[in-house]
CSV table of C-alpha atoms and ligand atoms in Angstrom, one decimal:
chain,number,residue,atom,x,y,z
A,30,MET,CA,-43.2,116.5,159.2
A,31,ARG,CA,-41.0,114.5,156.8
A,32,GLU,CA,-41.0,115.9,153.3
A,33,THR,CA,-42.4,113.5,150.7
A,34,LYS,CA,-41.5,113.2,147.0
A,35,PRO,CA,-42.7,110.8,144.4
A,36,ALA,CA,-40.6,107.6,144.0
A,37,PRO,CA,-37.7,108.5,141.7
A,38,ARG,CA,-37.2,107.0,138.3
A,39,LEU,CA,-34.4,104.4,137.6
A,40,HIS,CA,-32.5,105.6,134.6
A,41,ARG,CA,-31.6,103.1,131.8
A,42,SER,CA,-27.9,103.5,132.1
A,43,ILE,CA,-24.9,102.9,129.8
A,44,TRP,CA,-23.4,99.4,130.0
A,45,TYR,CA,-21.0,99.8,133.0
A,46,MET,CA,-19.2,97.4,135.2
A,47,GLY,CA,-20.4,97.9,138.8
A,48,ALA,CA,-23.4,100.1,137.9
A,49,LYS,CA,-25.7,99.9,140.9
A,50,SER,CA,-29.0,99.8,139.0
A,51,ARG,CA,-29.9,96.4,140.7
A,52,LEU,CA,-28.8,97.6,144.1
A,53,ILE,CA,-30.9,100.7,144.4
A,54,PRO,CA,-34.4,99.1,144.8
A,55,GLY,CA,-34.9,97.8,148.3
A,56,PHE,CA,-31.3,98.0,149.4
A,57,LEU,CA,-29.4,101.3,148.8
A,58,GLU,CA,-32.9,103.0,148.8
A,59,LYS,CA,-33.6,101.7,152.3
A,60,VAL,CA,-30.2,102.7,153.7
A,61,LEU,CA,-30.6,106.2,152.3
A,62,ALA,CA,-34.1,106.6,153.6
A,63,ASP,CA,-32.8,105.8,157.1
A,64,GLU,CA,-29.6,108.0,156.9
A,65,LEU,CA,-30.4,111.1,154.9
A,66,PRO,CA,-33.5,113.3,155.2
A,67,VAL,CA,-35.3,114.2,151.9
A,68,GLY,CA,-33.8,117.5,150.7
A,69,GLY,CA,-30.3,116.7,152.3
A,70,THR,CA,-27.1,116.7,150.3
A,71,PHE,CA,-26.0,113.4,148.7
A,72,ILE,CA,-22.5,113.2,147.4
A,73,ASP,CA,-21.7,110.6,144.7
A,74,LEU,CA,-17.9,110.6,144.9
A,75,MET,CA,-17.4,108.1,141.9
A,76,CYS,CA,-20.6,108.3,140.0
A,77,GLY,CA,-19.7,106.0,137.0
A,78,SER,CA,-22.9,105.5,134.9
A,79,GLY,CA,-24.7,108.2,136.8
A,80,VAL,CA,-27.6,105.8,137.7
A,81,VAL,CA,-27.3,106.4,141.5
A,82,SER,CA,-26.9,110.2,141.0
A,83,ALA,CA,-29.9,110.3,138.7
A,84,TRP,CA,-32.1,108.3,141.1
A,85,CYS,CA,-31.0,110.3,144.2
A,86,ALA,CA,-31.7,113.6,142.4
A,87,GLY,CA,-35.4,112.9,142.8
A,88,LEU,CA,-34.9,113.0,146.6
A,89,TYR,CA,-31.8,115.0,147.5
A,90,ARG,CA,-29.5,117.8,146.4
A,91,VAL,CA,-26.8,115.8,144.5
A,92,ILE,CA,-23.1,116.6,144.1
A,93,SER,CA,-21.4,114.0,141.7
A,94,ASN,CA,-17.9,113.4,140.7
A,95,ASP,CA,-15.9,111.0,138.6
A,96,VAL,CA,-12.4,111.1,137.2
A,97,GLN,CA,-13.6,109.9,133.8
A,98,SER,CA,-14.9,112.7,131.6
A,99,TYR,CA,-17.6,110.5,130.0
A,100,SER,CA,-19.1,109.9,133.5
A,101,ALA,CA,-19.1,113.6,134.3
A,102,VAL,CA,-20.9,114.4,131.0
A,103,ILE,CA,-23.5,111.7,131.6
A,104,ALA,CA,-24.1,112.8,135.2
A,105,ARG,CA,-24.4,116.4,134.1
A,106,SER,CA,-27.0,115.5,131.6
A,107,LEU,CA,-29.0,113.7,134.3
A,108,ILE,CA,-28.7,116.0,137.3
A,109,GLU,CA,-27.5,119.5,136.5
A,110,HIS,CA,-31.0,120.9,136.2
A,111,SER,CA,-32.8,123.6,138.0
A,112,PRO,CA,-36.4,123.0,139.0
A,113,GLY,CA,-37.5,126.4,137.6
A,114,THR,CA,-36.0,126.0,134.1
A,115,ARG,CA,-35.9,122.3,133.5
A,116,ASP,CA,-39.1,122.2,131.3
A,117,ASP,CA,-37.9,125.1,129.2
A,118,PHE,CA,-34.7,123.3,128.5
A,119,LEU,CA,-36.4,120.0,127.7
A,120,ALA,CA,-38.7,121.8,125.2
A,121,THR,CA,-35.6,122.9,123.2
A,122,LEU,CA,-34.5,119.4,122.4
A,123,ASP,CA,-34.9,118.1,118.9
A,124,PRO,CA,-32.0,115.9,117.8
A,125,GLU,CA,-33.0,115.7,114.1
A,126,ALA,CA,-33.4,119.5,113.7
A,127,ASP,CA,-30.3,120.3,115.8
A,128,LEU,CA,-27.8,117.8,114.4
A,129,SER,CA,-28.8,116.9,110.8
A,130,LYS,CA,-27.1,119.6,108.9
A,131,SER,CA,-23.6,119.2,110.3
A,132,TYR,CA,-24.1,115.5,110.4
A,133,GLU,CA,-24.9,115.2,106.7
A,134,ALA,CA,-22.0,117.4,105.7
A,135,ASN,CA,-19.4,115.4,107.7
A,136,TYR,CA,-20.9,112.0,106.7
A,137,ALA,CA,-20.7,113.0,103.0
A,138,LEU,CA,-17.1,114.0,103.3
A,139,LEU,CA,-16.3,110.5,104.8
A,140,ALA,CA,-18.6,108.5,102.6
A,141,GLY,CA,-16.6,109.5,99.5
A,142,PRO,CA,-13.2,108.1,100.5
A,143,TYR,CA,-14.8,105.1,102.3
A,144,GLY,CA,-17.4,104.4,99.5
A,145,ALA,CA,-16.0,101.0,98.4
A,146,ALA,CA,-15.5,99.8,101.9
A,147,LEU,CA,-19.0,100.9,103.0
A,148,GLU,CA,-20.5,99.0,100.1
A,149,GLU,CA,-18.6,95.8,101.1
A,150,GLU,CA,-19.7,96.1,104.7
A,151,ALA,CA,-23.3,96.8,103.6
A,152,THR,CA,-23.3,93.6,101.5
A,153,CYS,CA,-22.0,91.5,104.5
A,154,LEU,CA,-24.4,93.0,107.1
A,155,ASP,CA,-27.3,92.9,104.7
A,156,ALA,CA,-26.7,89.1,104.1
A,157,TYR,CA,-26.6,88.6,107.8
A,158,ALA,CA,-29.8,90.6,108.4
A,159,LYS,CA,-31.6,88.5,105.7
A,160,ASP,CA,-30.6,85.3,107.4
A,161,ARG,CA,-27.9,84.3,104.9
A,162,ALA,CA,-25.1,84.0,107.4
A,163,ASP,CA,-23.7,80.7,106.2
A,164,GLY,CA,-20.1,79.5,106.0
A,165,ALA,CA,-19.4,81.5,102.8
A,166,TRP,CA,-20.8,84.6,104.5
A,167,ALA,CA,-18.5,84.1,107.4
A,168,ASP,CA,-15.5,83.7,105.1
A,169,SER,CA,-16.1,86.9,103.2
A,170,TYR,CA,-16.9,89.0,106.3
A,171,ARG,CA,-13.8,87.6,108.0
A,172,GLU,CA,-11.7,88.5,105.0
A,173,TYR,CA,-13.1,92.1,105.0
A,174,LEU,CA,-12.4,92.5,108.7
A,175,ARG,CA,-8.9,91.0,108.4
A,176,THR,CA,-8.0,93.6,105.8
A,177,ALA,CA,-9.5,96.3,108.0
A,178,ALA,CA,-7.6,95.2,111.1
A,179,ALA,CA,-4.3,96.4,109.6
A,180,LEU,CA,-5.6,100.0,109.5
A,181,TYR,CA,-5.0,102.6,112.1
A,182,PRO,CA,-4.1,106.3,112.2
A,183,GLY,CA,-0.6,106.7,110.8
A,184,VAL,CA,-0.5,103.5,108.8
A,185,SER,CA,1.6,103.8,105.7
A,186,GLY,CA,-0.2,104.0,102.3
A,187,GLU,CA,1.4,100.9,100.9
A,188,ASN,CA,-0.2,98.8,103.7
A,189,ILE,CA,-3.7,100.0,102.8
A,190,ALA,CA,-5.4,97.4,100.7
A,191,GLU,CA,-8.6,97.6,98.7
A,192,PRO,CA,-11.4,98.5,99.5
A,193,PHE,CA,-9.8,101.1,101.9
A,194,ARG,CA,-7.4,102.7,99.5
A,195,GLY,CA,-9.7,105.6,98.9
A,196,ALA,CA,-9.3,106.6,102.5
A,197,ALA,CA,-5.5,106.6,102.5
A,198,ALA,CA,-5.3,110.4,102.9
A,199,LEU,CA,-7.3,110.2,106.1
A,200,LEU,CA,-5.5,107.1,107.5
A,201,GLU,CA,-1.9,108.1,106.8
A,202,GLY,CA,-1.8,110.9,109.4
A,203,ARG,CA,-3.4,111.4,112.8
A,204,GLY,CA,-6.3,113.9,112.8
A,205,GLU,CA,-6.7,116.8,115.1
A,206,PRO,CA,-9.8,118.3,116.7
A,207,ALA,CA,-10.1,121.0,114.1
A,208,SER,CA,-9.6,118.8,111.1
A,209,ARG,CA,-12.5,118.1,108.7
A,210,PRO,CA,-14.0,115.7,108.1
A,211,ALA,CA,-14.0,114.6,111.7
A,212,CYS,CA,-12.7,111.0,111.5
A,213,LEU,CA,-11.6,109.9,114.9
A,214,ALA,CA,-14.0,106.9,115.4
A,215,THR,CA,-13.6,106.0,111.7
A,216,THR,CA,-9.8,105.9,111.7
A,217,TYR,CA,-9.4,104.5,115.2
A,218,TYR,CA,-12.2,102.1,115.8
A,219,SER,CA,-14.1,101.2,112.6
A,220,ASN,CA,-14.3,97.4,112.1
A,221,ILE,CA,-12.8,97.0,115.6
A,222,TYR,CA,-15.3,98.3,118.2
A,223,PHE,CA,-17.9,99.6,115.8
A,224,GLY,CA,-18.9,98.9,112.2
A,225,LEU,CA,-17.7,101.2,109.5
A,226,ARG,CA,-21.0,102.9,108.9
A,227,GLN,CA,-21.5,103.2,112.6
A,228,SER,CA,-18.1,104.9,113.0
A,229,LEU,CA,-19.0,107.4,110.3
A,230,GLN,CA,-22.2,108.1,112.1
A,231,ILE,CA,-20.4,108.5,115.5
A,232,ASP,CA,-17.9,111.0,114.0
A,233,SER,CA,-20.6,113.0,112.2
A,234,LEU,CA,-22.9,113.1,115.3
A,235,ARG,CA,-20.0,114.0,117.5
A,236,ILE,CA,-19.0,117.0,115.3
A,237,ALA,CA,-22.6,118.1,114.9
A,238,ILE,CA,-22.8,118.3,118.7
A,239,ASP,CA,-19.8,120.5,118.8
A,240,GLU,CA,-21.2,122.7,116.0
A,241,LEU,CA,-24.5,123.5,117.8
A,242,ALA,CA,-25.3,127.1,117.2
A,243,GLU,CA,-23.3,129.6,119.2
A,244,GLY,CA,-25.2,132.3,121.1
A,245,ASP,CA,-28.0,129.9,122.1
A,246,PRO,CA,-28.4,130.3,125.9
A,247,TRP,CA,-29.1,126.5,126.2
A,248,ARG,CA,-26.1,125.6,124.0
A,249,GLU,CA,-23.9,124.1,126.8
A,250,ALA,CA,-26.8,122.1,128.3
A,251,ARG,CA,-27.9,120.8,124.9
A,252,ARG,CA,-24.3,119.9,124.0
A,253,THR,CA,-24.0,117.9,127.3
A,254,HIS,CA,-27.4,116.3,126.7
A,255,TYR,CA,-26.6,115.1,123.1
A,256,LEU,CA,-23.1,114.0,124.0
A,257,SER,CA,-24.5,112.0,126.8
A,258,ALA,CA,-27.0,110.4,124.4
A,259,LEU,CA,-24.2,109.6,122.0
A,260,LEU,CA,-22.2,108.0,124.8
A,261,HIS,CA,-25.2,105.9,125.7
A,262,ALA,CA,-25.6,104.8,122.1
A,263,ALA,CA,-21.9,104.0,121.7
A,264,SER,CA,-21.8,102.1,124.9
A,265,VAL,CA,-24.6,99.7,123.9
A,266,SER,CA,-23.3,99.3,120.3
A,267,THR,CA,-19.8,98.1,121.1
A,268,SER,CA,-18.9,95.0,119.0
A,269,GLY,CA,-17.1,93.7,122.1
A,270,THR,CA,-19.2,91.9,124.8
A,271,SER,CA,-20.3,94.9,126.9
A,272,HIS,CA,-17.2,97.1,127.1
A,273,PHE,CA,-14.1,98.2,125.2
A,274,ALA,CA,-11.3,96.2,126.9
A,275,GLN,CA,-10.8,93.7,124.1
A,276,PRO,CA,-12.2,93.5,120.5
A,277,ARG,CA,-13.6,90.2,119.6
A,278,HIS,CA,-11.5,87.6,117.7
A,279,LEU,CA,-12.4,86.7,114.2
A,280,VAL,CA,-11.9,83.0,114.4
A,281,LYS,CA,-15.3,81.6,115.4
A,282,ASP,CA,-18.3,82.2,113.1
A,283,SER,CA,-20.5,82.8,116.2
A,284,GLU,CA,-18.3,85.8,117.1
A,285,LEU,CA,-18.6,87.2,113.6
A,286,GLN,CA,-22.4,86.8,113.9
A,287,ALA,CA,-22.4,88.6,117.2
A,288,MET,CA,-20.4,91.4,115.7
A,289,ALA,CA,-22.7,91.7,112.7
A,290,ARG,CA,-25.8,91.8,115.0
A,291,ARG,CA,-24.4,94.8,116.9
A,292,ARG,CA,-23.2,96.5,113.8
A,293,LEU,CA,-26.7,96.6,112.4
A,294,THR,CA,-27.6,99.2,115.1
A,295,ASP,CA,-28.2,102.6,113.6
A,296,ILE,CA,-26.3,105.0,115.9
A,297,ARG,CA,-28.3,108.0,114.8
A,298,GLU,CA,-31.6,106.3,115.7
A,299,SER,CA,-30.0,105.1,118.9
A,300,LEU,CA,-28.9,108.6,119.9
A,301,ALA,CA,-32.5,109.8,119.3
A,302,GLU,CA,-33.8,107.1,121.5
A,303,TYR,CA,-31.4,107.8,124.3
A,304,SER,CA,-32.0,111.5,124.0
A,305,ALA,CA,-35.7,110.7,124.7
A,306,ALA,CA,-34.8,108.4,127.5
A,307,ILE,CA,-32.5,111.0,129.2
A,308,ALA,CA,-35.2,113.6,128.7
A,309,GLN,CA,-37.8,111.3,130.3
A,310,THR,CA,-35.6,110.7,133.3
A,311,VAL,CA,-34.9,114.4,133.7
A,312,GLY,CA,-38.6,115.3,133.1
A,313,GLU,CA,-39.8,112.9,135.8
A,314,THR,CA,-37.3,114.0,138.4
A,315,VAL,CA,-38.3,116.5,141.1
A,316,PHE,CA,-35.0,118.3,141.4
A,317,THR,CA,-33.6,120.2,144.4
A,318,GLU,CA,-31.7,123.4,143.6
A,319,GLY,CA,-27.9,123.3,143.7
A,320,ASN,CA,-26.9,120.0,141.9
A,321,GLN,CA,-23.3,120.1,140.6
A,322,VAL,CA,-20.9,117.7,138.9
A,323,PHE,CA,-17.1,117.6,139.2
A,324,ASN,CA,-14.7,115.8,136.9
A,325,SER,CA,-11.7,115.1,139.0
A,326,ASP,CA,-9.7,112.6,141.0
A,327,TYR,CA,-11.5,112.7,144.4
A,328,ARG,CA,-8.2,113.7,146.0
A,329,GLU,CA,-8.6,117.1,144.3
A,330,LEU,CA,-11.7,117.7,146.4
A,331,LEU,CA,-9.8,117.4,149.7
A,332,ASP,CA,-8.4,120.5,151.4
A,333,ASP,CA,-4.8,120.8,152.7
A,334,GLU,CA,-5.8,119.0,155.9
A,335,GLY,CA,-7.3,116.1,154.0
A,336,ALA,CA,-11.0,117.0,154.6
A,337,PHE,CA,-13.5,117.1,151.8
A,338,ARG,CA,-14.8,120.5,150.8
A,339,PHE,CA,-18.1,120.3,149.0
A,340,PRO,CA,-20.2,123.3,147.8
A,341,SER,CA,-23.0,122.2,150.2
A,342,GLY,CA,-23.4,119.8,153.0
A,343,PRO,CA,-22.3,118.0,155.1
A,344,GLY,CA,-24.8,115.3,154.3
A,345,LEU,CA,-24.0,111.8,153.1
A,346,VAL,CA,-21.1,110.7,150.9
A,347,TYR,CA,-21.5,107.6,148.8
A,348,LEU,CA,-18.3,105.9,147.9
A,349,ASP,CA,-18.5,103.2,145.1
A,350,PRO,CA,-14.9,102.7,144.1
A,351,PRO,CA,-13.5,100.2,141.6
A,352,TYR,CA,-13.3,96.9,143.5
A,353,THR,CA,-10.8,94.9,141.3
A,354,ALA,CA,-7.4,95.6,139.8
A,355,ASP,CA,-9.1,96.4,136.5
A,356,ASN,CA,-9.0,100.1,135.7
A,357,TYR,CA,-12.1,101.8,134.2
A,358,SER,CA,-9.8,103.8,131.9
A,359,ARG,CA,-9.0,100.5,130.1
A,360,PHE,CA,-12.5,99.1,129.9
A,361,TYR,CA,-14.1,102.4,128.7
A,362,HIS,CA,-11.2,104.1,126.9
A,363,VAL,CA,-13.3,104.5,123.8
A,364,LEU,CA,-16.0,106.5,125.7
A,365,GLU,CA,-13.3,108.7,127.2
A,366,VAL,CA,-11.7,109.4,123.8
A,367,LEU,CA,-15.1,110.1,122.2
A,368,THR,CA,-15.8,112.6,124.9
A,369,ARG,CA,-12.4,114.4,124.6
A,370,TYR,CA,-12.3,113.9,120.9
A,371,ASP,CA,-8.6,114.7,120.9
A,372,TYR,CA,-7.1,112.0,118.6
A,373,PRO,CA,-4.7,110.5,121.2
A,374,GLU,CA,-1.5,108.7,120.5
A,375,LEU,CA,-2.1,104.9,120.6
A,376,LYS,CA,-0.1,102.4,122.7
A,377,ARG,CA,2.2,100.2,120.7
A,378,ASP,CA,3.6,96.7,121.4
A,379,ARG,CA,7.4,96.0,121.6
A,380,GLY,CA,7.6,95.5,117.9
A,381,GLY,CA,6.1,99.0,117.3
A,382,GLY,CA,2.6,97.7,116.2
A,383,ILE,CA,-0.6,99.2,117.5
A,384,LEU,CA,-2.3,97.0,120.0
A,385,ARG,CA,-5.5,95.3,118.9
A,386,GLY,CA,-7.4,97.1,121.6
A,387,ARG,CA,-6.4,100.5,120.3
A,388,TYR,CA,-5.7,101.9,123.8
A,389,PRO,CA,-4.4,105.4,124.2
A,390,VAL,CA,-0.9,105.6,125.6
A,391,LEU,CA,-0.8,105.3,129.4
A,392,SER,CA,-0.2,109.0,130.0
A,393,HIS,CA,-3.8,109.5,128.6
A,394,ARG,CA,-5.4,106.9,131.0
A,395,PHE,CA,-6.1,107.5,134.7
A,396,ARG,CA,-5.0,104.7,136.9
A,397,SER,CA,-6.9,104.5,140.2
A,398,ASP,CA,-5.1,103.5,143.4
A,399,PHE,CA,-8.2,101.7,144.4
A,400,CYS,CA,-7.0,99.2,141.7
A,401,SER,CA,-3.6,98.8,143.3
A,402,PRO,CA,-3.2,96.0,145.9
A,403,THR,CA,-0.5,98.0,147.7
A,404,LYS,CA,-2.3,101.3,147.8
A,405,VAL,CA,-6.0,100.3,148.1
A,406,GLU,CA,-6.1,100.5,151.9
A,407,ASP,CA,-4.6,103.9,151.9
A,408,GLU,CA,-7.2,105.1,149.5
A,409,PHE,CA,-10.0,103.9,151.8
A,410,ARG,CA,-8.3,105.7,154.7
A,411,LYS,CA,-8.1,109.0,152.7
A,412,VAL,CA,-11.8,108.9,151.9
A,413,LEU,CA,-12.7,107.8,155.5
A,414,PHE,CA,-10.7,110.6,156.9
A,415,GLY,CA,-11.9,113.2,154.4
A,416,VAL,CA,-15.6,112.4,155.0
A,417,ALA,CA,-15.3,112.1,158.8
A,418,SER,CA,-13.4,115.4,158.9
A,419,CYS,CA,-16.2,117.3,157.2
A,420,GLY,CA,-18.8,115.8,159.5
A,421,ALA,CA,-20.7,113.8,156.9
A,422,LYS,CA,-22.0,110.2,157.0
A,423,LEU,CA,-20.4,107.7,154.6
A,424,VAL,CA,-21.9,104.7,152.8
A,425,ILE,CA,-19.5,102.5,150.9
A,426,SER,CA,-20.4,100.0,148.2
A,427,TYR,CA,-18.0,97.0,147.9
A,428,ALA,CA,-18.1,93.4,147.0
A,429,SER,CA,-17.2,90.3,149.1
A,430,PRO,CA,-15.1,88.2,148.7
A,431,THR,CA,-14.0,89.8,145.4
A,432,GLY,CA,-13.1,93.3,146.6
A,433,LEU,CA,-9.4,94.0,146.2
A,434,LEU,CA,-9.0,95.3,149.8
A,435,LEU,CA,-10.7,92.2,151.2
A,436,LYS,CA,-8.5,89.9,149.1
A,437,GLU,CA,-5.5,91.8,150.4
A,438,TYR,CA,-6.7,91.3,154.0
A,439,VAL,CA,-6.9,87.5,153.3
A,440,ARG,CA,-3.4,87.5,151.8
A,441,GLU,CA,-2.2,89.3,154.9
A,442,GLY,CA,-3.6,86.5,157.0
A,443,TYR,CA,-6.8,87.9,158.4
A,444,ASP,CA,-9.4,85.1,159.0
A,445,ASP,CA,-12.3,87.5,158.7
A,446,PRO,CA,-11.6,90.3,156.2
A,447,LEU,CA,-15.0,91.9,156.8
A,448,ALA,CA,-14.2,92.3,160.5
A,449,ARG,CA,-11.0,94.0,159.5
A,450,LEU,CA,-12.8,96.4,157.1
A,451,HIS,CA,-15.3,97.1,160.0
A,452,ASP,CA,-12.3,98.0,162.2
A,453,LEU,CA,-10.8,100.2,159.6
A,454,CYS,CA,-14.0,102.2,159.3
A,455,GLY,CA,-14.3,102.2,163.1
A,456,GLU,CA,-11.0,104.2,163.3
A,457,PHE,CA,-13.0,107.1,161.8
A,458,PHE,CA,-16.6,106.5,162.7
A,459,ALA,CA,-18.2,105.5,166.0
A,460,SER,CA,-21.0,103.7,164.3
A,461,VAL,CA,-20.3,101.1,161.5
A,462,GLU,CA,-22.7,98.5,160.1
A,463,ILE,CA,-22.0,96.2,157.2
A,464,LEU,CA,-25.1,95.1,155.2
A,465,ARG,CA,-25.0,92.3,152.6
A,466,ARG,CA,-27.1,91.4,149.6
A,467,PRO,CA,-26.2,88.1,147.7
A,468,MET,CA,-26.0,88.6,143.9
A,469,MET,CA,-24.7,87.0,140.8
A,470,HIS,CA,-21.9,89.0,139.2
A,471,SER,CA,-20.8,89.2,135.6
A,472,GLY,CA,-18.8,92.4,135.6
A,473,GLN,CA,-15.3,93.5,136.5
A,474,GLY,CA,-13.7,90.3,135.1
A,475,ASP,CA,-15.7,87.9,137.3
A,476,SER,CA,-18.0,85.8,135.2
A,477,ASN,CA,-21.3,84.8,136.8
A,478,ILE,CA,-20.1,84.1,140.3
A,479,SER,CA,-22.1,84.5,143.4
A,480,ILE,CA,-20.9,87.4,145.7
A,481,ASP,CA,-22.2,89.6,148.4
A,482,GLU,CA,-22.8,93.2,147.5
A,483,LEU,CA,-22.0,95.2,150.7
A,484,LEU,CA,-23.1,98.5,152.0
A,485,VAL,CA,-20.9,99.7,154.8
A,486,VAL,CA,-22.9,102.4,156.6
A,487,CYS,CA,-20.7,104.7,158.7
A,488,GLY,CA,-22.2,107.3,161.1
A,489,ARG,CA,-21.1,109.5,164.0
A,490,PRO,CA,-17.7,110.6,162.7
A,491,HIS,CA,-14.8,110.9,165.2
A,492,SER,CA,-13.2,114.3,165.5
A,493,ARG,CA,-10.4,115.2,163.0
A,494,ARG,CA,-7.5,112.9,163.6
A,495,ARG,CA,-5.2,111.7,160.9
A,496,ALA,CA,-4.7,108.0,161.4
A,497,TRP,CA,-2.1,107.1,158.8
B,523,SAM,C1,-17.8,100.9,140.6
B,523,SAM,S1,-17.7,102.3,139.5
B,523,SAM,C2,-19.0,103.4,140.1
B,523,SAM,C3,-20.3,102.9,139.6
B,523,SAM,C4,-21.5,103.8,139.9
B,523,SAM,N1,-21.8,103.9,141.3
B,523,SAM,C5,-22.7,103.4,139.1
B,523,SAM,O1,-23.7,103.0,139.6
B,523,SAM,O2,-22.5,103.4,137.8
B,523,SAM,C6,-16.2,103.1,140.1
B,523,SAM,C7,-15.9,104.5,139.5
B,523,SAM,O3,-14.8,105.0,140.2
B,523,SAM,C8,-14.2,105.9,139.3
B,523,SAM,N2,-12.9,106.3,140.0
B,523,SAM,C9,-11.8,105.4,140.2
B,523,SAM,N3,-10.8,106.1,140.9
B,523,SAM,C10,-11.3,107.3,141.1
B,523,SAM,C11,-10.7,108.5,141.7
B,523,SAM,N4,-9.5,108.4,142.3
B,523,SAM,N5,-11.4,109.6,141.7
B,523,SAM,C12,-12.6,109.7,141.1
B,523,SAM,N6,-13.2,108.6,140.5
B,523,SAM,C13,-12.6,107.5,140.5
B,523,SAM,C14,-14.1,105.2,138.0
B,523,SAM,O4,-13.9,106.0,136.9
B,523,SAM,C15,-15.5,104.5,138.0
B,523,SAM,O5,-16.4,105.3,137.3
């Protein structure tokens, strides 16, 4: 008899391009029900926001992976739980009691040097909150932000204007993980991607998470949980539109108002809310033993022959790669840096100035070959071969006509790029079916265009045979 489990919960995820929250109900859900028996092993090769992994954890054993560390932290917080100990772990969570002491200490150390600037920001945000955002308000907030835009780690003291002069000692150098007060978000991102008060909150929460009591058997799990909650809070508080690829410009009053609106969010309260939301998702999930999360380039999960080696399986591998030339490490660099908290060197323009976007230097950012027009087909082949060789089924999410590989096929002169994709998969699997669901898209650089979300369902793998 087929094992039954209650319908899994759909987690409220971070804001993430290509997150599959809308694709699960009635689409991915149906394909998985047909292809993988309950209790089987589901491998989420590029798990991103973790929403698919979290949902699948209610039905299957889940092995997740992503090259970005923030993704791995989020996935761990959602799926690395054991059915026998989950409730004991959840009972230990208390953000206020766990984080307050270190938080207050760090916040006080930052609030001294930044006191004058915090006051100026509070005056601007308070006026906005009280509906006094007229032209004069915009002029003064713009002026405050223009002054702040010239600040970054390593700026020379003479360029630091009031009201930021008090913070010169923090701004003139580049901090390091052990330095106190923790000031990475404050010196790198304040008044750019977050408000100033929000940045002080982020640093103080981040350091409080690292300072959770040693010797507690749940320390690592709680650290992961709170860091995930902080990443959720930071993701939805960006002063950018919904990511961190470009800060907003200061020209239009409407942009200033949008920024002010976001900057009223209290990050500490938001962390507490997301902590509760993650705990709810975990608490309502009927886990299978053996879930595990990796944080690597998928190629590191292949053996010398190019076959995937997973801790359990074979079952079904789900591949949801980037589908445009935009790298996730550019859109979500802030989440990656907050996770690593390593005060990276920032990229400079030709004149030596720090870029507005505050991106880490390229050596700190992973660039996926799925985002490279010349390499994307080879990446698909590697995954197809690796999955077929370990005897698993494969389901691929992709978008038509916007998927980079499909665009490449059109450029190469194929009339029917989907037929070409079908043939490619057919080199490795005897059964290939492409399912479509029409959708409106607003992510990955495409603004509100109608596309087809695809699920390419591949079964009956051919025997091992390298085809490239
Ligand atoms: C479309 S998103 C996945 C979205 C995810 N399914 C969700 O619902 O949130 C693509 C993901 O692929 C990851 N990625 C890109 N290249 C990778 C590689 N070579 N190895 C592992 N992960 C990779 C990116 O970091 C990104 O999180």
